[in-house]
mmCIF file of C-alpha atoms in Angstrom:
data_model
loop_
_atom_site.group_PDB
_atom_site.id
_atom_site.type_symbol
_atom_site.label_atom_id
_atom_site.label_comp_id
_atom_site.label_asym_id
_atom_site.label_seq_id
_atom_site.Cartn_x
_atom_site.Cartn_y
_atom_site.Cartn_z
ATOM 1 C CA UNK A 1 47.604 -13.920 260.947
ATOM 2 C CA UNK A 2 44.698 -12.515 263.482
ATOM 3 C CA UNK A 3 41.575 -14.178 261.916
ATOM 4 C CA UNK A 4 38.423 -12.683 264.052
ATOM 5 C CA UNK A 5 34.746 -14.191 262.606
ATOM 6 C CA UNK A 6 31.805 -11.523 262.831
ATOM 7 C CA UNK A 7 28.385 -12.616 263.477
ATOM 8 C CA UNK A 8 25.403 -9.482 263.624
ATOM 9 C CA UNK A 9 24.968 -9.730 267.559
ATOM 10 C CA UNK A 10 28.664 -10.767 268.421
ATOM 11 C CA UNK A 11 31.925 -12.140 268.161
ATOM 12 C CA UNK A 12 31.350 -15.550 266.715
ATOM 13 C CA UNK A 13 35.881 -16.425 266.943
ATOM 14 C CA UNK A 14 38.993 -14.265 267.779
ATOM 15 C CA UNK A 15 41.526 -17.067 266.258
ATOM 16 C CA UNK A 16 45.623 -15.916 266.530
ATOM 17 C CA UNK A 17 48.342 -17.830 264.708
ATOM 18 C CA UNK A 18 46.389 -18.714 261.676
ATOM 19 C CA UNK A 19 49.024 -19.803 258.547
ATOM 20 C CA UNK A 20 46.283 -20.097 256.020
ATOM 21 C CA UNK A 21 42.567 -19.547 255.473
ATOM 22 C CA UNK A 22 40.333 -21.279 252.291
ATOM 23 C CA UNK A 23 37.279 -19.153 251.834
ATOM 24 C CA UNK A 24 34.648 -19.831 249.211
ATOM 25 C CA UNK A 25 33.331 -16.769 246.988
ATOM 26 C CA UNK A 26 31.136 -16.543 244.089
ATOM 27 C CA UNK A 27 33.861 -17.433 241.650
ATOM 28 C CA UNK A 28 34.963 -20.625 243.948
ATOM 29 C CA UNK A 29 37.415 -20.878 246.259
ATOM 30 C CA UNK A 30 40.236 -18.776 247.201
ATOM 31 C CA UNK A 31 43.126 -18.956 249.797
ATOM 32 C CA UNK A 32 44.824 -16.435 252.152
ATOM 33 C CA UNK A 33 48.556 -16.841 253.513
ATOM 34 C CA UNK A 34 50.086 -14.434 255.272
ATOM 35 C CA UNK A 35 51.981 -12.022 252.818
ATOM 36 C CA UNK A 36 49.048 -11.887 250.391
ATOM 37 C CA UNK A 37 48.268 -8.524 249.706
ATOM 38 C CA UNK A 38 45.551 -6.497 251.488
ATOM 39 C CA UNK A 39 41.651 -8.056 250.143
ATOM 40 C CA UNK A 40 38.298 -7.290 250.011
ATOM 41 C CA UNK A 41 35.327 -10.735 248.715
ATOM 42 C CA UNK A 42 32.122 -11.292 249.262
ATOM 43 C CA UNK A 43 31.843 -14.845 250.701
ATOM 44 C CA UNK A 44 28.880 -17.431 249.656
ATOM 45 C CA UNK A 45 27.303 -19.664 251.994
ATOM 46 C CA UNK A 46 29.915 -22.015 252.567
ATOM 47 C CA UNK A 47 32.930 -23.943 254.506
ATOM 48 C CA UNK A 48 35.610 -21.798 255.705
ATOM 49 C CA UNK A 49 38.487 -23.397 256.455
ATOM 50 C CA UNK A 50 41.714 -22.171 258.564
ATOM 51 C CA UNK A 51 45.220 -23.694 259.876
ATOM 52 C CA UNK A 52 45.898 -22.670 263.273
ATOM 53 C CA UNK A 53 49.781 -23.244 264.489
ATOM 54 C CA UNK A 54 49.182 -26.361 265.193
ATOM 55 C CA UNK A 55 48.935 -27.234 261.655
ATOM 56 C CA UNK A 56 45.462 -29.003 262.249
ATOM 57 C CA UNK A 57 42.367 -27.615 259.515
ATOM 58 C CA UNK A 58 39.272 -25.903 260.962
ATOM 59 C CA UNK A 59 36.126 -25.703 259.566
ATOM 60 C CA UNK A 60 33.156 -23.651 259.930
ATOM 61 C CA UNK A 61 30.251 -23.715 258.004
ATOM 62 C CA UNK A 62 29.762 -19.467 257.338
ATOM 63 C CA UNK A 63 26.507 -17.841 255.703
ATOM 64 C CA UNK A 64 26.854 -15.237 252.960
ATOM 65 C CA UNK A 65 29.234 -12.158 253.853
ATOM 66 C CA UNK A 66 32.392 -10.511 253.560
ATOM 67 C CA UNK A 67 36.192 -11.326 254.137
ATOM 68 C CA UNK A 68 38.711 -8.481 254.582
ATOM 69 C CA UNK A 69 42.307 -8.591 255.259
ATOM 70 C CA UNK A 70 44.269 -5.969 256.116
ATOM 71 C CA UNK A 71 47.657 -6.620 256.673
ATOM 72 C CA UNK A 72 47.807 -9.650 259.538
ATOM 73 C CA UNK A 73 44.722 -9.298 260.506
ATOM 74 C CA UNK A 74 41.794 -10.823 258.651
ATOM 75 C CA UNK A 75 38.248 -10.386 259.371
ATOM 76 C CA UNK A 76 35.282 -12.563 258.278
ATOM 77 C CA UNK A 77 31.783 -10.559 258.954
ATOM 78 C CA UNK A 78 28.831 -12.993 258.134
ATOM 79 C CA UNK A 79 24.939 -13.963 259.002
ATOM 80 C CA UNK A 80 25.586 -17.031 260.590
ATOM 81 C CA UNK A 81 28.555 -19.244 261.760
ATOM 82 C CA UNK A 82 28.089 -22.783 262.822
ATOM 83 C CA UNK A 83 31.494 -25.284 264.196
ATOM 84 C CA UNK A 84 32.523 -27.630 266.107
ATOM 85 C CA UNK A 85 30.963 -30.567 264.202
ATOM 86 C CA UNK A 86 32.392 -33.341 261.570
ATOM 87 C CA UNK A 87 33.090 -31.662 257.712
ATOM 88 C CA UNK A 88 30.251 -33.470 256.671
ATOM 89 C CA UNK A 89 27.676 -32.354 259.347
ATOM 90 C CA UNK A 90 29.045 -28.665 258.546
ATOM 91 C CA UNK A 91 27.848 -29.542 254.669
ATOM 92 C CA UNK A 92 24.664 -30.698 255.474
ATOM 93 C CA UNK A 93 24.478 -27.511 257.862
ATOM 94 C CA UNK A 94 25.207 -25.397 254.722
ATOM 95 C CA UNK A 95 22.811 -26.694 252.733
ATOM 96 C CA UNK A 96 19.611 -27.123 255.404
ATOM 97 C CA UNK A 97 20.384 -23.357 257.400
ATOM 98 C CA UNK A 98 22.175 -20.788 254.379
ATOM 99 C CA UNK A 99 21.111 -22.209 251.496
ATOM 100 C CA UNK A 100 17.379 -22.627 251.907
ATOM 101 C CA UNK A 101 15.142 -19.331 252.283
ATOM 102 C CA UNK A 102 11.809 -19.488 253.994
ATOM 103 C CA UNK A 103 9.408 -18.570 252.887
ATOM 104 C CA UNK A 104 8.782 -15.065 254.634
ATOM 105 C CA UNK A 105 12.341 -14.278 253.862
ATOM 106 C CA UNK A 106 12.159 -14.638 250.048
ATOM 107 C CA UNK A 107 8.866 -12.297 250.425
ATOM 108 C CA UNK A 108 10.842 -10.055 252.094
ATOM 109 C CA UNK A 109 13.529 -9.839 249.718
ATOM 110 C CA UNK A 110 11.126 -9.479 247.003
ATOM 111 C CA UNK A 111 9.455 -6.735 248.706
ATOM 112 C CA UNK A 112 12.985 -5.234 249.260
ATOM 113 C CA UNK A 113 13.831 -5.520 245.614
ATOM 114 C CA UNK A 114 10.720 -3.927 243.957
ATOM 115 C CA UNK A 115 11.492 -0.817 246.842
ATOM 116 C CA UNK A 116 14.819 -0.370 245.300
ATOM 117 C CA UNK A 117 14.044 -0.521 241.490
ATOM 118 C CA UNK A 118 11.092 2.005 242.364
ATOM 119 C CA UNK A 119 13.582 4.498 244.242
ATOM 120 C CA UNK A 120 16.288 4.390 241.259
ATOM 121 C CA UNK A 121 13.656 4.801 238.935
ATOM 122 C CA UNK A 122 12.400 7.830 240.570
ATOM 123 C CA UNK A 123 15.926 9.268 240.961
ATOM 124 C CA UNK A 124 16.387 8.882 237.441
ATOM 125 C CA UNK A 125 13.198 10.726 236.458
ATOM 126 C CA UNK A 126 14.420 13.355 238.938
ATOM 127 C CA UNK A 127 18.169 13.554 237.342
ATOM 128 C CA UNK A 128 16.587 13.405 233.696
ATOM 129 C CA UNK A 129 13.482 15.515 234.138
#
């Protein structure tokens, strides 16, 4: 398989000759192998783990997005990506950089959420009235 990781501002990985991905979603982990069929899940902040040729496991530590896979080719767009570091550094990364909101972020989100609730309220009072 052709796994490419997605990042908002660029290519974070274009990785060929991967036998197997382990992705984590809401409902826990899942696995990809290469004659699964076509997918669409929304990843959690988690490890994502992948078997190049070699047999050897890679893991990256991915923030909340999505994983599609169409075919061979299976693309991971997400927030954030971090590698290159020991399983256990990628936990702690997890934990400290997806997994915690600031503060300003969990205003915004607020913010964000009130904005929506108001518009489908109004578009219901439209569609009803």
């Amino acid at each position: 398989m052709q796994l490419k990781i997605l990042l908002p501002s660029r290519v974070f990985a274009e990785i060929g000759g991967v036998t197997r991905i382990v992705a984590q979603a809401r409902g826990g982990s899942f696995g990809i192998l290469p004659h699964r069929r076509d997918c669409v899940s929304a990843l959690v902040p988690g490890i994502l783990t992948y078997a190049s040729g070699t047999g050897s496991d890679i893991h990256l530590a991915v923030d909340e997005g999505l994983l599609v896979k169409t075919g061979a080719e299976v693309v991971v767009a997400v927030r954030n990506a971090i590698g290159g570091v020991g399983l256990g550094e990628l936990r702690q990364a997890v934990e400290r950089e997806f997994l915690t909101l600031d503060d300003r972020e969990k205003e915004v989100r607020t913010v964000l959420a009130k904005l929506e609730s108001g518009l489908i309220r109004r578009f219901a009072e439209l569609h009803h009235g």
